[in-house]
mmCIF file of C-alpha atoms in Angstrom:
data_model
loop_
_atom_site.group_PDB
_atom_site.id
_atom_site.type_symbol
_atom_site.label_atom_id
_atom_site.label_comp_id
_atom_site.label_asym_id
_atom_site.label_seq_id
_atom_site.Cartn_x
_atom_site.Cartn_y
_atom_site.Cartn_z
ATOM 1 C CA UNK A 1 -11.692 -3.441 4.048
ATOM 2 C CA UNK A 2 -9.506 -3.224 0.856
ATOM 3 C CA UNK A 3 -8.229 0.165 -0.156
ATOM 4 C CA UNK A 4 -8.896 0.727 -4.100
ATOM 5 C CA UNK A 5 -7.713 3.469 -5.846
ATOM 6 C CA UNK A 6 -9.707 4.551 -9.329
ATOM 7 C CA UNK A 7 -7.968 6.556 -11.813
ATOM 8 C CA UNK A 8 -10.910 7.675 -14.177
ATOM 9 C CA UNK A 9 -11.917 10.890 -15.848
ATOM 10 C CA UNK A 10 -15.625 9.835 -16.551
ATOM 11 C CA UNK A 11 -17.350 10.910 -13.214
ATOM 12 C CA UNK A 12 -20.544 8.644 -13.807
ATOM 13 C CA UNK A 13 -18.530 5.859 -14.179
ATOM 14 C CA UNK A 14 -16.620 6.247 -11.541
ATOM 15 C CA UNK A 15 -19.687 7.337 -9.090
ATOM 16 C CA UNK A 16 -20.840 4.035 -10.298
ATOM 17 C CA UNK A 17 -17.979 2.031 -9.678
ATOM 18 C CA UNK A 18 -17.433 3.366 -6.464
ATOM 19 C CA UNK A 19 -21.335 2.995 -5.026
ATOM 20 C CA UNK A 20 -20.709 -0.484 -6.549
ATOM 21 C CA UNK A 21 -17.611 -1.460 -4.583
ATOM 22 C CA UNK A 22 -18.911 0.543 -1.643
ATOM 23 C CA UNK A 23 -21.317 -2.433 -0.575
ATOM 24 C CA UNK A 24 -18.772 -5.231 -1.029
ATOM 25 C CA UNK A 25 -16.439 -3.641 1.786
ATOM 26 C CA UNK A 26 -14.146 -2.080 -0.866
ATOM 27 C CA UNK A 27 -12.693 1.422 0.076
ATOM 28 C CA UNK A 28 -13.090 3.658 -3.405
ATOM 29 C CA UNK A 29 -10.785 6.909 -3.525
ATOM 30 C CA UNK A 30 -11.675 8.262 -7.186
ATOM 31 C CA UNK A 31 -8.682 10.244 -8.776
ATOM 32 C CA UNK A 32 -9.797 12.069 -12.217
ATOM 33 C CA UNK A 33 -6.403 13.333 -13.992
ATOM 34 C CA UNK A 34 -3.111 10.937 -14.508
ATOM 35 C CA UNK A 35 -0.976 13.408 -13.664
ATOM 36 C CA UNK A 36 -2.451 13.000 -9.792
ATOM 37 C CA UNK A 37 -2.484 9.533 -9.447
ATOM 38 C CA UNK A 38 1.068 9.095 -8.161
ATOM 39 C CA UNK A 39 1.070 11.456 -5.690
ATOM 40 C CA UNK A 40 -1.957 10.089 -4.023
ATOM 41 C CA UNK A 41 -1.037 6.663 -4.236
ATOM 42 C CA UNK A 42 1.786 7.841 -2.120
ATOM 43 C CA UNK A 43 -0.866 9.313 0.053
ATOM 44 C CA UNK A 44 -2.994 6.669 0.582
ATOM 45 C CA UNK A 45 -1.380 3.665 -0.443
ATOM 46 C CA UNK A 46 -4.070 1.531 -1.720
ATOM 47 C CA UNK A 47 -4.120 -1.789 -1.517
ATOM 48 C CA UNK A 48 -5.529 -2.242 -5.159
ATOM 49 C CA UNK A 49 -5.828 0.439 -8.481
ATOM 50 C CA UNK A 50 -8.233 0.035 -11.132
ATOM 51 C CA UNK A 51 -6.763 2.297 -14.161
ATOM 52 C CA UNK A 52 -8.084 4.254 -17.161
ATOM 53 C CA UNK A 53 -5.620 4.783 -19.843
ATOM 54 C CA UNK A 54 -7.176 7.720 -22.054
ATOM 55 C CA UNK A 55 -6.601 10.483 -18.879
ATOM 56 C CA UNK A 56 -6.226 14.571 -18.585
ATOM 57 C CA UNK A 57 -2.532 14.855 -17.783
ATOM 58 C CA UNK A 58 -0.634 11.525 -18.446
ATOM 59 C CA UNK A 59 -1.771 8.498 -20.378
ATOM 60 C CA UNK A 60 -2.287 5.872 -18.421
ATOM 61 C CA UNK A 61 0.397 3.396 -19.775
ATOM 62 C CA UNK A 62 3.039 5.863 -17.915
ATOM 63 C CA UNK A 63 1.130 6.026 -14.947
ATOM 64 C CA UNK A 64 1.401 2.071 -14.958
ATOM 65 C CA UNK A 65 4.796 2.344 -15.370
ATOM 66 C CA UNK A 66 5.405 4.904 -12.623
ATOM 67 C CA UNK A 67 3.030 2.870 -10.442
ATOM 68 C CA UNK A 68 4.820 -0.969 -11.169
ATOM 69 C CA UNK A 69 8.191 1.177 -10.044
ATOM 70 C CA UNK A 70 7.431 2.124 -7.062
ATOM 71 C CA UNK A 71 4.998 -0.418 -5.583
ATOM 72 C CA UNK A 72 3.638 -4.266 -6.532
ATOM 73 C CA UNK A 73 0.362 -3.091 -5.824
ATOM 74 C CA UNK A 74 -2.507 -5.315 -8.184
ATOM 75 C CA UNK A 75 -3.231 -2.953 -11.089
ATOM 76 C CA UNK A 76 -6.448 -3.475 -13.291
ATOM 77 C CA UNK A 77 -6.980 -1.620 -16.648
ATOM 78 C CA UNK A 78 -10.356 -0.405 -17.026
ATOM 79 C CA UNK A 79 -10.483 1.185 -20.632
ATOM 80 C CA UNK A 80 -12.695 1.483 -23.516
ATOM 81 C CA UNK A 81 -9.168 0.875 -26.120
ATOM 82 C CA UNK A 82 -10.111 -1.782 -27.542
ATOM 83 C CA UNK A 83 -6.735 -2.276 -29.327
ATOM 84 C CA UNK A 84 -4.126 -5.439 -28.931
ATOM 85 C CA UNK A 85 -1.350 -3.370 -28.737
ATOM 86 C CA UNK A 86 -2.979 -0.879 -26.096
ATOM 87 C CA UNK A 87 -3.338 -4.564 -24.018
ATOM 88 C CA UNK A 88 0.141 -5.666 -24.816
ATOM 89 C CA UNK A 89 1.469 -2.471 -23.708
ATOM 90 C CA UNK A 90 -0.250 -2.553 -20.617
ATOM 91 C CA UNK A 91 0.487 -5.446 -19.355
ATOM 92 C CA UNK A 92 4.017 -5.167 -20.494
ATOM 93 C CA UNK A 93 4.117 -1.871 -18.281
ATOM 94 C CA UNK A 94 3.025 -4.134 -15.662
ATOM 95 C CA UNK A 95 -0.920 -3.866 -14.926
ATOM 96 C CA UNK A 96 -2.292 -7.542 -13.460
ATOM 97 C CA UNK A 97 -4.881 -7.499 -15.530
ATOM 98 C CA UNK A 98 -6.235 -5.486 -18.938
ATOM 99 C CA UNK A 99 -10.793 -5.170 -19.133
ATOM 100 C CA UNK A 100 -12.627 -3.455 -21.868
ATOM 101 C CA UNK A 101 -15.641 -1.308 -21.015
ATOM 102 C CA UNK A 102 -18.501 -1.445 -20.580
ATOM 103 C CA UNK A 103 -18.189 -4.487 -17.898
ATOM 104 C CA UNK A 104 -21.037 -5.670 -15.672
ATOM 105 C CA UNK A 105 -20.145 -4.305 -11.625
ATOM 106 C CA UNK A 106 -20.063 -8.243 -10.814
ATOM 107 C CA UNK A 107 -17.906 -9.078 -13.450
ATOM 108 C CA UNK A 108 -15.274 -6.515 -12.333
ATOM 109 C CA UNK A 109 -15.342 -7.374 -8.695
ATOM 110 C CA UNK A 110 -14.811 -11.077 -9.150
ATOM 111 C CA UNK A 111 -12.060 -9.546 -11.450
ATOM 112 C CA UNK A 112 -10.618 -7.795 -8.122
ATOM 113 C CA UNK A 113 -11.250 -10.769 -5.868
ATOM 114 C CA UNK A 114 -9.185 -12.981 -8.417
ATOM 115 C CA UNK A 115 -6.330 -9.928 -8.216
ATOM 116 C CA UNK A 116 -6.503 -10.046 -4.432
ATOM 117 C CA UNK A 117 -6.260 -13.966 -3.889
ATOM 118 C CA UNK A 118 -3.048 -14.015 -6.915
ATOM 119 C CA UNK A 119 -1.646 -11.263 -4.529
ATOM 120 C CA UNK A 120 -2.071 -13.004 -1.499
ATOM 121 C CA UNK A 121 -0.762 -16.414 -2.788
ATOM 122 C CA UNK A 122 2.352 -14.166 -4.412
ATOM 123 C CA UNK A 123 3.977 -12.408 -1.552
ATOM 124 C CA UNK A 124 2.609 -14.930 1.398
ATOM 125 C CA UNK A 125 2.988 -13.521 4.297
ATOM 126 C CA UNK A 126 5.713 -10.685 3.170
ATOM 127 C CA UNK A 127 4.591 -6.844 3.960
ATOM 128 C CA UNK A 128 5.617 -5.098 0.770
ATOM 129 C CA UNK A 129 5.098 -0.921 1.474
ATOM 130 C CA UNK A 130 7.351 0.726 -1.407
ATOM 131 C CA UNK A 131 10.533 -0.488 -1.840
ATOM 132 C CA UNK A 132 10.514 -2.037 2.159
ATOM 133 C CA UNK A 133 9.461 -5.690 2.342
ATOM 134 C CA UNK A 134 9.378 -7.599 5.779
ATOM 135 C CA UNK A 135 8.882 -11.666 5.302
ATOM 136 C CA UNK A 136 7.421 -13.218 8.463
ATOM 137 C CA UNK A 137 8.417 -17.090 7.751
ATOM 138 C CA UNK A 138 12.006 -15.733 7.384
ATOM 139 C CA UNK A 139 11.954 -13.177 9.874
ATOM 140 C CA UNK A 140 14.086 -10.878 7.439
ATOM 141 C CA UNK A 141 13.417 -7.088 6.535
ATOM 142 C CA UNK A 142 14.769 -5.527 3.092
ATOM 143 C CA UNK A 143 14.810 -1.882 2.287
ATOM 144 C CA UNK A 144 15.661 -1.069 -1.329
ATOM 145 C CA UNK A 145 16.963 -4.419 -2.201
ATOM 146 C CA UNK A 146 19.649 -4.990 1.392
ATOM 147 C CA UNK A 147 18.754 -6.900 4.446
ATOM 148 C CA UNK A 148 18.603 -4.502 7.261
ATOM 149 C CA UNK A 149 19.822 -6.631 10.395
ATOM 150 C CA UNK A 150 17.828 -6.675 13.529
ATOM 151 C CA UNK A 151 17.862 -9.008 16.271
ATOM 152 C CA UNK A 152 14.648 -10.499 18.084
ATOM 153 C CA UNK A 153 12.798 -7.472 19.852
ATOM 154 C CA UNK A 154 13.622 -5.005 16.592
ATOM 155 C CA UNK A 155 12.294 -7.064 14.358
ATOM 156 C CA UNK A 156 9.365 -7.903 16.582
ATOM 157 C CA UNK A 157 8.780 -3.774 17.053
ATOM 158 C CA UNK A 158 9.016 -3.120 13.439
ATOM 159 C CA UNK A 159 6.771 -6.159 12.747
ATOM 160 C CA UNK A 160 3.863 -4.336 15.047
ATOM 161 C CA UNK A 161 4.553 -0.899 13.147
ATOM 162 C CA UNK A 162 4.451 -2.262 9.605
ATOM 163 C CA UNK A 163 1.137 -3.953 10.662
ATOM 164 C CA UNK A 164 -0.335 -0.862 11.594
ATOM 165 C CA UNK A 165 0.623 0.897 8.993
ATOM 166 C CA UNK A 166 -0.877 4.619 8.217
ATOM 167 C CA UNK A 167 -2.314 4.443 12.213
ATOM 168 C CA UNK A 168 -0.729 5.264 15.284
ATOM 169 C CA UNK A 169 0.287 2.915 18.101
ATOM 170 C CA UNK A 170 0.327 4.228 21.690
ATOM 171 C CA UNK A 171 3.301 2.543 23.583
ATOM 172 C CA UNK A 172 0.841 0.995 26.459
ATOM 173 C CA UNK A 173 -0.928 -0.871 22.084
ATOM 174 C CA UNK A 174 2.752 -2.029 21.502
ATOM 175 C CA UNK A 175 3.601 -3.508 25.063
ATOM 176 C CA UNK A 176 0.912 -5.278 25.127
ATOM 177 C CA UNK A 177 1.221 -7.118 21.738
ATOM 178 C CA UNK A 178 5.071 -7.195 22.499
ATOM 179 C CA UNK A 179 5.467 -8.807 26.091
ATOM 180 C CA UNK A 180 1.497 -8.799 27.337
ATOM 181 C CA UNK A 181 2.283 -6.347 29.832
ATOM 182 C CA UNK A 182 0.666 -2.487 29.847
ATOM 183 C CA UNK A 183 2.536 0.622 29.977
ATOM 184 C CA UNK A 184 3.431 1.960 33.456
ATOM 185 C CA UNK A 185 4.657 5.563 32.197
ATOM 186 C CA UNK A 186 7.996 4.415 33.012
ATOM 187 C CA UNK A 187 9.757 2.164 30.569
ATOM 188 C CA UNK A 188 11.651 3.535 28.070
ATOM 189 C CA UNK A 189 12.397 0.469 26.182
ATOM 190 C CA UNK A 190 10.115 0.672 23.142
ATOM 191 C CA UNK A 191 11.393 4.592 22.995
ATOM 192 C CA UNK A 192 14.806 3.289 22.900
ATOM 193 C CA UNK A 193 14.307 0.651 20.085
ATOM 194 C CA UNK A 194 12.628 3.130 17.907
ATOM 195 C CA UNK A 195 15.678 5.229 17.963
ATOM 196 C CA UNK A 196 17.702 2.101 16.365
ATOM 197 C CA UNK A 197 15.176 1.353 14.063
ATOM 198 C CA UNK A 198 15.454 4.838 13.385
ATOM 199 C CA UNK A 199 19.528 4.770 12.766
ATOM 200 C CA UNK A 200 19.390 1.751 10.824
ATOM 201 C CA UNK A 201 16.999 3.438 8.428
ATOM 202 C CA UNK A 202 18.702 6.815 8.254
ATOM 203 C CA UNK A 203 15.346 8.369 9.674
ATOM 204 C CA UNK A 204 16.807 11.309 11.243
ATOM 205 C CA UNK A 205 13.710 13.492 10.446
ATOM 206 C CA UNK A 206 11.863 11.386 10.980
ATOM 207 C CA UNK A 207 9.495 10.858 8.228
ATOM 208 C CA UNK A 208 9.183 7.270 8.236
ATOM 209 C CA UNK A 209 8.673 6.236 12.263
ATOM 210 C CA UNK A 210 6.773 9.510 13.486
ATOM 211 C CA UNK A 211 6.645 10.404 16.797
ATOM 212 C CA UNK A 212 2.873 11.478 17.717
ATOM 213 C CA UNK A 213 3.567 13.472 20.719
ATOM 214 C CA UNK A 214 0.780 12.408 23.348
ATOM 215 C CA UNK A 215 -0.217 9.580 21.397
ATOM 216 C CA UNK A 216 2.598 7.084 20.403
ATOM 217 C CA UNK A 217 4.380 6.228 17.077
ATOM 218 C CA UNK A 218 3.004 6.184 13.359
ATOM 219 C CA UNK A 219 4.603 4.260 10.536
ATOM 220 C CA UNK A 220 4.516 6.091 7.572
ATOM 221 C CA UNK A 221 3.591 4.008 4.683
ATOM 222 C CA UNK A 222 4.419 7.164 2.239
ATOM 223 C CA UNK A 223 7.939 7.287 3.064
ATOM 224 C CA UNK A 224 9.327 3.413 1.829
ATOM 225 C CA UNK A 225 10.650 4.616 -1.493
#
């Protein structure tokens, strides 16, 4: 299911958007002011954002601007501005794509599909969550531009985190993907990797590898900036 976030003041539209979307396994979160959107994309981290432009708060141009900053996320422009230079400026604040209203439900969600294969064919196989990306084929993970060096089983460990991003893994969850073997309530190996994932990231809180006591670790996808 694909994580959509809608920024739109008009609540009919975006009840209709949403009950739309709803049936083609999209995951709506409506957000109705500008000056909201970025702190719940840091909330939720959506895997897609369809924008307004003319919003209570902040335009919408600067919240595509704050939003291309801090993630690559697809962005789609949903406005009724019919003006070149509004679309120029959006897509020069980096929105994916720029589509006038009114627009048939159809039309827009084959305009999300095309978003979400572009996406997919851009960043491969990479995991991209803020300003952290993790390429599989190279086996290489960058946090805010530098390669953080791991060897085999840290990389592997992070890997199964990143994955499960925003849900928590019990240890006996990441055994078993790591070496096919359950947890016996003994081995204190995945604790002890954690902690130098953990010092490589400067996570002494830590806010972005949680520790869920009784239930195992969380990956915090709001805390890659």
């Amino acid at each position: 299911m694909q994580r959509v976030m809608l920024v739109e003041d008009d609540a009919r539209l975006a009840a209709l958007v949403k009950e739309y979307l709803d049936e083609f396994d999209y995951e709506v979160d409506v957000v109705t002011r500008g000056d909201l959107a970025l702190e719940r994309f840091r909330a939720t981290r959506p895997d897609m954002v369809i924008l307004d432009l003319t919003l209570p708060g902040v335009d919408g141009l600067v919240v595509c601007r704050q939003l291309r900053q801090l993630s690559a996320v697809p962005i789609l422009i949903l406005t009724a501005r019919e003006d070149s230079f509004d679309e120029v400026s959006g897509l020069e604040q980096g929105a994916d794509d720029y589509v006038n209203k009114p627009i048939q439900p159809r039309v827009l969600l084959a305009r999300l599909r095309a978003l979400q294969r572009r996406g997919a064919a851009a960043t491969g196989s990479d995991i991209v969550i803020g300003q952290l990306r993790i390429s599989r084929e190279n086996r290489a993970v960058f946090w805010r531009g530098q390669e953080v060096a791991m060897n085999s089983t840290e990389f592997k460990l992070f890997l199964i985190l990143a994955d499960a991003s925003g849900k928590v893994m019990s240890r006996n969850d990441i055994l078993v993907r790591m070496r096919g073997i359950e947890f016996d309530g003994l081995d204190r190996s995945i604790d002890n990797c954690i902690s130098r994932l953990r010092r490589k990231f400067n996570d002494g809180g830590p806010e972005r590898i949680k520790t869920v006591w009784g239930e195992g670790y969380l990956f915090s996808p709001s805390a890659w900036e």
